[in-house]
Amino acid sequence: MANDFVSVIKPSALKGEKNGPSRPLPVLPVRDTVLFPHAVLPLTVGRESSIQLIQSLGEEKSILVVAQRDARQDAPAGTDLYAVGTRATVHKVVKMPNQSLFVFTEGNERVRLGEFSQETPFMTAEYEVLDEAEPEKTPEMEALQRNVVSEFQQIVTSSPTLSDDLQTIAINIDEPGRLADFIASSLPFLTTGDKQELLETPDVSARLERINKHLAKELEVQQLRNKIQTEVQDSVQQSQRDYYLREQLKAIQKEIGDLDDTQKDMAELKEKIEAAGMPEDVKKDALKELGRLSRMNPAAADYSLTRNYVEWLAVLPWSKTSSGEVDILKAKAFLDEDHYGLKKVKDRILDYLSVRRLKPDMKGPILCFVGPPGVGKTSLGRSIARALDRKFSRISLGGMHDEAEIRGHRRTYIGALPGQIIQHLKRVEVKDPVFMLDEIDKLGRDFRGDPASALLETLDPEQNNSFRDNYLDQPFDLSKVLFICTANQLDTIPGPLLDRMEIIELTGYTEEEKVNIAEKYLIPRQIKENGLTPEGIDFPRESVAMIARHYTREAGVRKLEQQIGTVCRKLARKIAEGRTEALTITPEVVHEFLGGIKVRVDTEIAERTKRSGVVVGLAWTPAGGDVLFIEANKMKGKGGFTMTGQIGDVMKESMQAALTWVRSNALKLGLDEDVMKDIDVHIHVPAGAIPKDGPSAGVTMATALVSLFTDTPVHPLLAMTGEITLSGDVLPVGGIKEKFLAAKRAGVRHVIMPADCKQQVDEDLTPDQTEGITIHYAKRIEDVLAVALPHTRKDVVEDEEIRQEVLTSAA
């Protein structure tokens, strides 16, 4: 742009037009600096060529000061300088310690560089003076001049770096050209290009116009800056004012005891934390979070999350326990009052109470009640809590898939909560409740984790004293909690989890026990639930026994209670229809209310064992024990052997072993040595839709084959269980109590068991349970056959009489 302005200067404006170019003068290149006429400018000279230039000056102190186009060049040539500069006079030169020179120069007049006459050691050039055209004194010029002075005064006044003396000097300058040059040289915000542009403008009016634009722009910038500064300052002052007022308000409210809701909440939370009895590390973290919460704005996004977390920490029972010592005799009375039988379970609980009395700080045991549905596992947990005088809480684990249900979610998740363990501890408000983990054998697992693995820490007495929930992220002592798990079977429980629990088996009830339970618990409960009175209904013992025997087929008493409930509802309907007298539930009434007999197991055994080849076995199921019919038949053939009834591989192998033993001992049994030469044998296990497996029906199959081949029916009302070997030994099997009770429910009078199971019978079965049944123990299959098959004509006649007696009584 500088060259554009130079190019429009008229030749008449050049002072040297008449006299020609002036004699050459030394040229001093300067960086980022423009020297205006009538301005005094101190310059630091450090380049070797510039130092030689200053030192070469004699009496003549005139030099040409010209700005470089590019300030980064250290050795500029003539073409690297602007075309217009200033002729200046050097007034004083000061030598600096670093060998550079400090030169005071005063600008005299604008000049335009001509031809360079010397390049080294420093540049010299001819020049022509640029004559300024003085403008006419018009009102417009005067207004412009005054406006420039006024704007300059405002800028100086608001600028912290400009001296106020500049205003006075500007006011006292009358010439417009000098005024423009003075202001241009005094403004620090003008760039080198802007200043050079002003220097190259000889027209005073145009120069003042440019100065006016620069001043107006700077004034606007300063006003904006001041506005921003004022707003920021006001905001800071307002914040400080609000803070001071808030603090004063808090002090006043504290003094008069009038706190706002937020402060009250903070104070209450702090009191709860102090009173919770937390471990020191947990308390320290809780107070830290509380302090953070008190500083947060209630409208902040994290406020509610942090508050919930602190509240959870504050309300948990870190040190609160149940009442003191428990009376052992009183606890025993509670257990006997709530549940009939279950001696093993009651003994284990009383043992625990006894040890706890001697060692109060003992860890809680982890028990697992295993048994068929309806035997009272869950209700037993409530009874234990009552006997221990502790709070009770039940957690259903059936179908649980998510590990976070046990351990909780991390606080980073939206809607995060602690796991079920911590949630239930909050509800019971003590650290030593009775926790019932119901249906632990029905835990699931999927992509969300394995809850069974999460329970490993919870149910390990060595680890659960520092259980760490994901949400709390603080250790909590679960060692005082009495965990009671329930399951119908152990097969689905992972081995490591099973290893941590003390297994207590709850087997099914006999008919006598069911009747006692019904009279003591079920009938009173159903009478109450159906709005009846004890005086309005009479349940004789034989009617209860009839319902238990012929209308239910279960190890527990759940179906029995349902049937009793049905009888009560039928009576309630009769009362609603106008009946007033009491009703005795006779067998005829049972038939009327419940319909015909649903289960005929005792007559079924007598009926089906009339023919040879049919023997009753005993089986274990998750719902308790059951009787199992084994049927064998023969037909003409070539020695084929068929096995049916949806049986597993182990049961098939037992059938093969039984057949092999019978064929190998055919002569001893009074059979043809090649007994299967002209026949095919078929063994079937009825109830073909139900899968069956296991080795415990081995002796039953051998007996069925011998009964078939000798054409001798077995004794009626006889059942057996035991595994057979090829050599004829009878091996022990499991589930003895369940199988025995199933036999008793079916009306069996004789049971054959392996001799090695005698100890289990003595331990698991009470005299009341074994009453009415003769138990035969066998070591070899010959012992089984001796008991199962009649050997004389008299035995056959007696069997037929017994069979007819059973069938007649049932009819």
mmCIF file of C-alpha atoms in Angstrom, residues 247-463:
data_model
loop_
_atom_site.group_PDB
_atom_site.id
_atom_site.type_symbol
_atom_site.label_atom_id
_atom_site.label_comp_id
_atom_site.label_asym_id
_atom_site.label_seq_id
_atom_site.Cartn_x
_atom_site.Cartn_y
_atom_site.Cartn_z
ATOM 1 C CA GLU A 247 -22.261 -16.835 55.206
ATOM 2 C CA GLN A 248 -23.802 -14.120 57.372
ATOM 3 C CA LEU A 249 -27.243 -15.685 56.877
ATOM 4 C CA LYS A 250 -25.900 -19.086 57.915
ATOM 5 C CA ALA A 251 -24.322 -17.578 61.018
ATOM 6 C CA ILE A 252 -27.575 -15.807 61.921
ATOM 7 C CA GLN A 253 -29.673 -18.935 61.292
ATOM 8 C CA LYS A 254 -27.288 -21.039 63.339
ATOM 9 C CA GLU A 255 -27.438 -18.538 66.173
ATOM 10 C CA ILE A 256 -31.257 -18.518 66.323
ATOM 11 C CA GLY A 257 -31.567 -22.229 65.445
ATOM 12 C CA ASP A 258 -33.454 -21.595 62.218
ATOM 13 C CA LEU A 259 -31.671 -23.665 59.531
ATOM 14 C CA ASP A 260 -32.961 -24.145 55.967
ATOM 15 C CA ASP A 261 -33.966 -27.581 54.692
ATOM 16 C CA THR A 262 -30.615 -28.304 53.021
ATOM 17 C CA GLN A 263 -28.664 -27.406 56.152
ATOM 18 C CA LYS A 264 -31.031 -29.469 58.287
ATOM 19 C CA ASP A 265 -30.528 -32.449 55.973
ATOM 20 C CA MET A 266 -26.762 -32.087 56.120
ATOM 21 C CA ALA A 267 -26.866 -31.846 59.919
ATOM 22 C CA GLU A 268 -29.145 -34.903 60.160
ATOM 23 C CA LEU A 269 -26.933 -36.917 57.825
ATOM 24 C CA LYS A 270 -23.869 -36.001 59.843
ATOM 25 C CA GLU A 271 -25.605 -37.086 63.054
ATOM 26 C CA LYS A 272 -26.589 -40.397 61.437
ATOM 27 C CA ILE A 273 -23.023 -40.987 60.230
ATOM 28 C CA GLU A 274 -21.653 -40.247 63.698
ATOM 29 C CA ALA A 275 -24.207 -42.553 65.322
ATOM 30 C CA ALA A 276 -23.959 -45.400 62.779
ATOM 31 C CA GLY A 277 -20.882 -46.961 64.383
ATOM 32 C CA MET A 278 -19.022 -47.288 61.084
ATOM 33 C CA PRO A 279 -15.413 -48.434 60.879
ATOM 34 C CA GLU A 280 -13.041 -45.463 60.829
ATOM 35 C CA ASP A 281 -12.129 -45.807 57.144
ATOM 36 C CA VAL A 282 -15.781 -45.944 56.100
ATOM 37 C CA LYS A 283 -16.664 -43.015 58.367
ATOM 38 C CA LYS A 284 -13.842 -40.957 56.896
ATOM 39 C CA ASP A 285 -15.102 -41.591 53.349
ATOM 40 C CA ALA A 286 -18.707 -40.891 54.373
ATOM 41 C CA LEU A 287 -17.802 -37.526 55.930
ATOM 42 C CA LYS A 288 -15.719 -36.668 52.880
ATOM 43 C CA GLU A 289 -18.703 -37.354 50.597
ATOM 44 C CA LEU A 290 -20.969 -35.382 52.949
ATOM 45 C CA GLY A 291 -18.606 -32.402 52.806
ATOM 46 C CA ARG A 292 -18.608 -32.609 49.028
ATOM 47 C CA LEU A 293 -22.410 -32.800 49.061
ATOM 48 C CA SER A 294 -22.744 -29.714 51.298
ATOM 49 C CA ARG A 295 -20.718 -27.668 48.813
ATOM 50 C CA MET A 296 -22.784 -28.782 45.812
ATOM 51 C CA ASN A 297 -25.682 -26.875 44.343
ATOM 52 C CA PRO A 298 -28.910 -28.873 44.909
ATOM 53 C CA ALA A 299 -29.701 -28.348 41.229
ATOM 54 C CA ALA A 300 -26.454 -30.034 40.130
ATOM 55 C CA ALA A 301 -26.727 -33.325 38.237
ATOM 56 C CA ASP A 302 -24.566 -35.247 40.739
ATOM 57 C CA TYR A 303 -26.339 -33.906 43.826
ATOM 58 C CA SER A 304 -29.024 -36.591 44.087
ATOM 59 C CA LEU A 305 -26.535 -39.384 43.291
ATOM 60 C CA THR A 306 -24.123 -38.270 46.001
ATOM 61 C CA ARG A 307 -26.947 -37.724 48.487
ATOM 62 C CA ASN A 308 -28.355 -41.233 47.890
ATOM 63 C CA TYR A 309 -24.909 -42.719 48.398
ATOM 64 C CA VAL A 310 -24.355 -40.863 51.686
ATOM 65 C CA GLU A 311 -27.843 -41.831 52.903
ATOM 66 C CA TRP A 312 -27.158 -45.509 52.155
ATOM 67 C CA LEU A 313 -23.937 -45.338 54.150
ATOM 68 C CA ALA A 314 -25.684 -43.564 57.029
ATOM 69 C CA VAL A 315 -28.682 -45.901 57.423
ATOM 70 C CA LEU A 316 -26.944 -49.288 57.221
ATOM 71 C CA PRO A 317 -26.688 -51.223 60.513
ATOM 72 C CA TRP A 318 -22.896 -51.120 60.835
ATOM 73 C CA SER A 319 -22.924 -51.972 64.539
ATOM 74 C CA LYS A 320 -26.576 -52.505 65.550
ATOM 75 C CA THR A 321 -27.337 -56.076 66.611
ATOM 76 C CA SER A 322 -30.369 -57.998 67.864
ATOM 77 C CA SER A 323 -31.205 -58.562 71.508
ATOM 78 C CA GLY A 324 -28.862 -60.383 73.862
ATOM 79 C CA GLU A 325 -28.798 -63.983 75.067
ATOM 80 C CA VAL A 326 -31.420 -66.468 73.938
ATOM 81 C CA ASP A 327 -32.983 -69.003 76.294
ATOM 82 C CA ILE A 328 -32.233 -72.442 74.826
ATOM 83 C CA LEU A 329 -35.332 -74.052 76.297
ATOM 84 C CA LYS A 330 -37.531 -71.220 75.095
ATOM 85 C CA ALA A 331 -36.050 -71.518 71.590
ATOM 86 C CA LYS A 332 -36.709 -75.279 71.616
ATOM 87 C CA ALA A 333 -40.309 -74.627 72.616
ATOM 88 C CA PHE A 334 -40.727 -72.164 69.720
ATOM 89 C CA LEU A 335 -39.307 -74.658 67.202
ATOM 90 C CA ASP A 336 -41.536 -77.477 68.472
ATOM 91 C CA GLU A 337 -44.552 -75.190 68.477
ATOM 92 C CA ASP A 338 -44.083 -74.126 64.847
ATOM 93 C CA HIS A 339 -42.995 -77.415 63.221
ATOM 94 C CA TYR A 340 -43.748 -81.066 63.743
ATOM 95 C CA GLY A 341 -40.803 -83.488 63.659
ATOM 96 C CA LEU A 342 -37.630 -82.279 61.858
ATOM 97 C CA LYS A 343 -35.443 -83.390 64.748
ATOM 98 C CA LYS A 344 -32.128 -83.028 62.871
ATOM 99 C CA VAL A 345 -32.787 -79.418 61.928
ATOM 100 C CA LYS A 346 -33.938 -78.445 65.400
ATOM 101 C CA ASP A 347 -30.901 -80.088 66.984
ATOM 102 C CA ARG A 348 -28.561 -78.182 64.658
ATOM 103 C CA ILE A 349 -30.157 -74.836 65.530
ATOM 104 C CA LEU A 350 -30.044 -75.552 69.248
ATOM 105 C CA ASP A 351 -26.382 -76.584 68.908
ATOM 106 C CA TYR A 352 -25.651 -73.246 67.255
ATOM 107 C CA LEU A 353 -27.422 -71.360 70.042
ATOM 108 C CA SER A 354 -25.468 -73.262 72.671
ATOM 109 C CA VAL A 355 -22.119 -72.475 71.047
ATOM 110 C CA ARG A 356 -23.106 -68.823 70.600
ATOM 111 C CA ARG A 357 -23.853 -68.613 74.290
ATOM 112 C CA LEU A 358 -20.339 -69.826 75.087
ATOM 113 C CA LYS A 359 -18.685 -67.784 72.312
ATOM 114 C CA PRO A 360 -20.763 -64.645 71.548
ATOM 115 C CA ASP A 361 -18.484 -63.471 68.707
ATOM 116 C CA MET A 362 -18.803 -66.686 66.689
ATOM 117 C CA LYS A 363 -19.506 -66.506 62.980
ATOM 118 C CA GLY A 364 -22.979 -67.377 61.751
ATOM 119 C CA PRO A 365 -23.347 -70.836 60.183
ATOM 120 C CA ILE A 366 -24.442 -71.214 56.575
ATOM 121 C CA LEU A 367 -27.099 -73.921 56.384
ATOM 122 C CA CYS A 368 -28.781 -75.396 53.340
ATOM 123 C CA PHE A 369 -32.124 -77.162 53.739
ATOM 124 C CA VAL A 370 -32.611 -79.690 50.948
ATOM 125 C CA GLY A 371 -35.872 -81.497 50.464
ATOM 126 C CA PRO A 372 -38.968 -81.975 48.341
ATOM 127 C CA PRO A 373 -41.558 -79.185 47.967
ATOM 128 C CA GLY A 374 -44.001 -78.615 50.779
ATOM 129 C CA VAL A 375 -41.974 -80.032 53.701
ATOM 130 C CA GLY A 376 -41.641 -76.604 55.402
ATOM 131 C CA LYS A 377 -38.168 -75.374 54.427
ATOM 132 C CA THR A 378 -39.117 -71.712 54.029
ATOM 133 C CA SER A 379 -41.454 -71.568 57.025
ATOM 134 C CA LEU A 380 -38.713 -73.208 59.077
ATOM 135 C CA GLY A 381 -36.508 -70.154 58.432
ATOM 136 C CA ARG A 382 -39.127 -67.854 59.983
ATOM 137 C CA SER A 383 -39.431 -70.201 62.919
ATOM 138 C CA ILE A 384 -35.659 -70.188 63.452
ATOM 139 C CA ALA A 385 -35.597 -66.366 63.428
ATOM 140 C CA ARG A 386 -38.395 -66.350 66.010
ATOM 141 C CA ALA A 387 -36.541 -68.863 68.175
ATOM 142 C CA LEU A 388 -33.346 -66.789 67.959
ATOM 143 C CA ASP A 389 -35.283 -63.554 68.598
ATOM 144 C CA ARG A 390 -33.804 -62.063 65.407
ATOM 145 C CA LYS A 391 -35.146 -60.189 62.414
ATOM 146 C CA PHE A 392 -35.994 -62.352 59.394
ATOM 147 C CA SER A 393 -35.651 -61.532 55.703
ATOM 148 C CA ARG A 394 -36.243 -63.737 52.686
ATOM 149 C CA ILE A 395 -34.475 -63.315 49.339
ATOM 150 C CA SER A 396 -35.899 -65.332 46.452
ATOM 151 C CA LEU A 397 -33.104 -66.511 44.150
ATOM 152 C CA GLY A 398 -35.316 -68.501 41.774
ATOM 153 C CA GLY A 399 -34.698 -67.371 38.183
ATOM 154 C CA MET A 400 -32.147 -64.704 39.173
ATOM 155 C CA HIS A 401 -29.716 -64.122 36.285
ATOM 156 C CA ASP A 402 -27.938 -60.867 37.062
ATOM 157 C CA GLU A 403 -24.846 -60.850 39.266
ATOM 158 C CA ALA A 404 -25.655 -57.220 40.183
ATOM 159 C CA GLU A 405 -28.736 -58.488 42.083
ATOM 160 C CA ILE A 406 -26.278 -59.851 44.651
ATOM 161 C CA ARG A 407 -23.396 -57.363 44.477
ATOM 162 C CA GLY A 408 -25.183 -54.219 43.271
ATOM 163 C CA HIS A 409 -24.390 -51.819 40.419
ATOM 164 C CA ARG A 410 -21.507 -49.380 40.277
ATOM 165 C CA ARG A 411 -22.456 -45.791 41.049
ATOM 166 C CA THR A 412 -21.540 -44.643 37.541
ATOM 167 C CA TYR A 413 -24.729 -46.243 36.180
ATOM 168 C CA ILE A 414 -28.007 -44.308 36.086
ATOM 169 C CA GLY A 415 -30.411 -45.665 38.691
ATOM 170 C CA ALA A 416 -27.673 -47.712 40.406
ATOM 171 C CA LEU A 417 -28.635 -49.465 43.672
ATOM 172 C CA PRO A 418 -26.929 -51.816 46.128
ATOM 173 C CA GLY A 419 -27.516 -55.545 45.769
ATOM 174 C CA GLN A 420 -30.235 -57.550 47.523
ATOM 175 C CA ILE A 421 -27.985 -58.396 50.481
ATOM 176 C CA ILE A 422 -27.372 -54.733 51.413
ATOM 177 C CA GLN A 423 -30.966 -53.714 50.617
ATOM 178 C CA HIS A 424 -32.364 -56.358 52.975
ATOM 179 C CA LEU A 425 -29.876 -55.380 55.699
ATOM 180 C CA LYS A 426 -31.211 -51.832 55.459
ATOM 181 C CA ARG A 427 -34.784 -53.144 55.863
ATOM 182 C CA VAL A 428 -34.090 -55.308 58.918
ATOM 183 C CA GLU A 429 -31.901 -52.578 60.533
ATOM 184 C CA VAL A 430 -29.585 -55.058 62.303
ATOM 185 C CA LYS A 431 -26.324 -56.667 61.233
ATOM 186 C CA ASP A 432 -27.169 -60.183 62.521
ATOM 187 C CA PRO A 433 -30.539 -61.143 61.004
ATOM 188 C CA VAL A 434 -31.630 -64.523 59.668
ATOM 189 C CA PHE A 435 -31.388 -64.403 55.862
ATOM 190 C CA MET A 436 -33.274 -67.031 53.904
ATOM 191 C CA LEU A 437 -31.860 -67.482 50.386
ATOM 192 C CA ASP A 438 -34.804 -69.328 48.853
ATOM 193 C CA GLU A 439 -34.512 -71.703 45.860
ATOM 194 C CA ILE A 440 -30.735 -71.489 45.564
ATOM 195 C CA ASP A 441 -30.789 -74.480 43.201
ATOM 196 C CA LYS A 442 -32.755 -72.430 40.634
ATOM 197 C CA LEU A 443 -30.193 -69.685 40.045
ATOM 198 C CA GLY A 444 -29.645 -68.840 36.375
ATOM 199 C CA ARG A 445 -26.693 -67.418 34.494
ATOM 200 C CA ASP A 446 -26.363 -65.433 31.263
ATOM 201 C CA PHE A 447 -24.365 -62.584 29.684
ATOM 202 C CA ARG A 448 -25.043 -60.387 32.754
ATOM 203 C CA GLY A 449 -22.979 -62.659 34.981
ATOM 204 C CA ASP A 450 -23.286 -65.652 37.269
ATOM 205 C CA PRO A 451 -25.096 -64.956 40.578
ATOM 206 C CA ALA A 452 -23.922 -68.305 41.952
ATOM 207 C CA SER A 453 -20.311 -67.144 41.653
ATOM 208 C CA ALA A 454 -21.204 -63.833 43.319
ATOM 209 C CA LEU A 455 -22.641 -65.821 46.246
ATOM 210 C CA LEU A 456 -19.299 -67.553 46.807
ATOM 211 C CA GLU A 457 -18.012 -64.529 48.740
ATOM 212 C CA THR A 458 -21.327 -63.944 50.522
ATOM 213 C CA LEU A 459 -21.577 -67.537 51.799
ATOM 214 C CA ASP A 460 -17.945 -67.999 52.815
ATOM 215 C CA PRO A 461 -17.378 -67.360 56.554
ATOM 216 C CA GLU A 462 -13.711 -66.608 55.842
ATOM 217 C CA GLN A 463 -14.535 -63.848 53.313
#
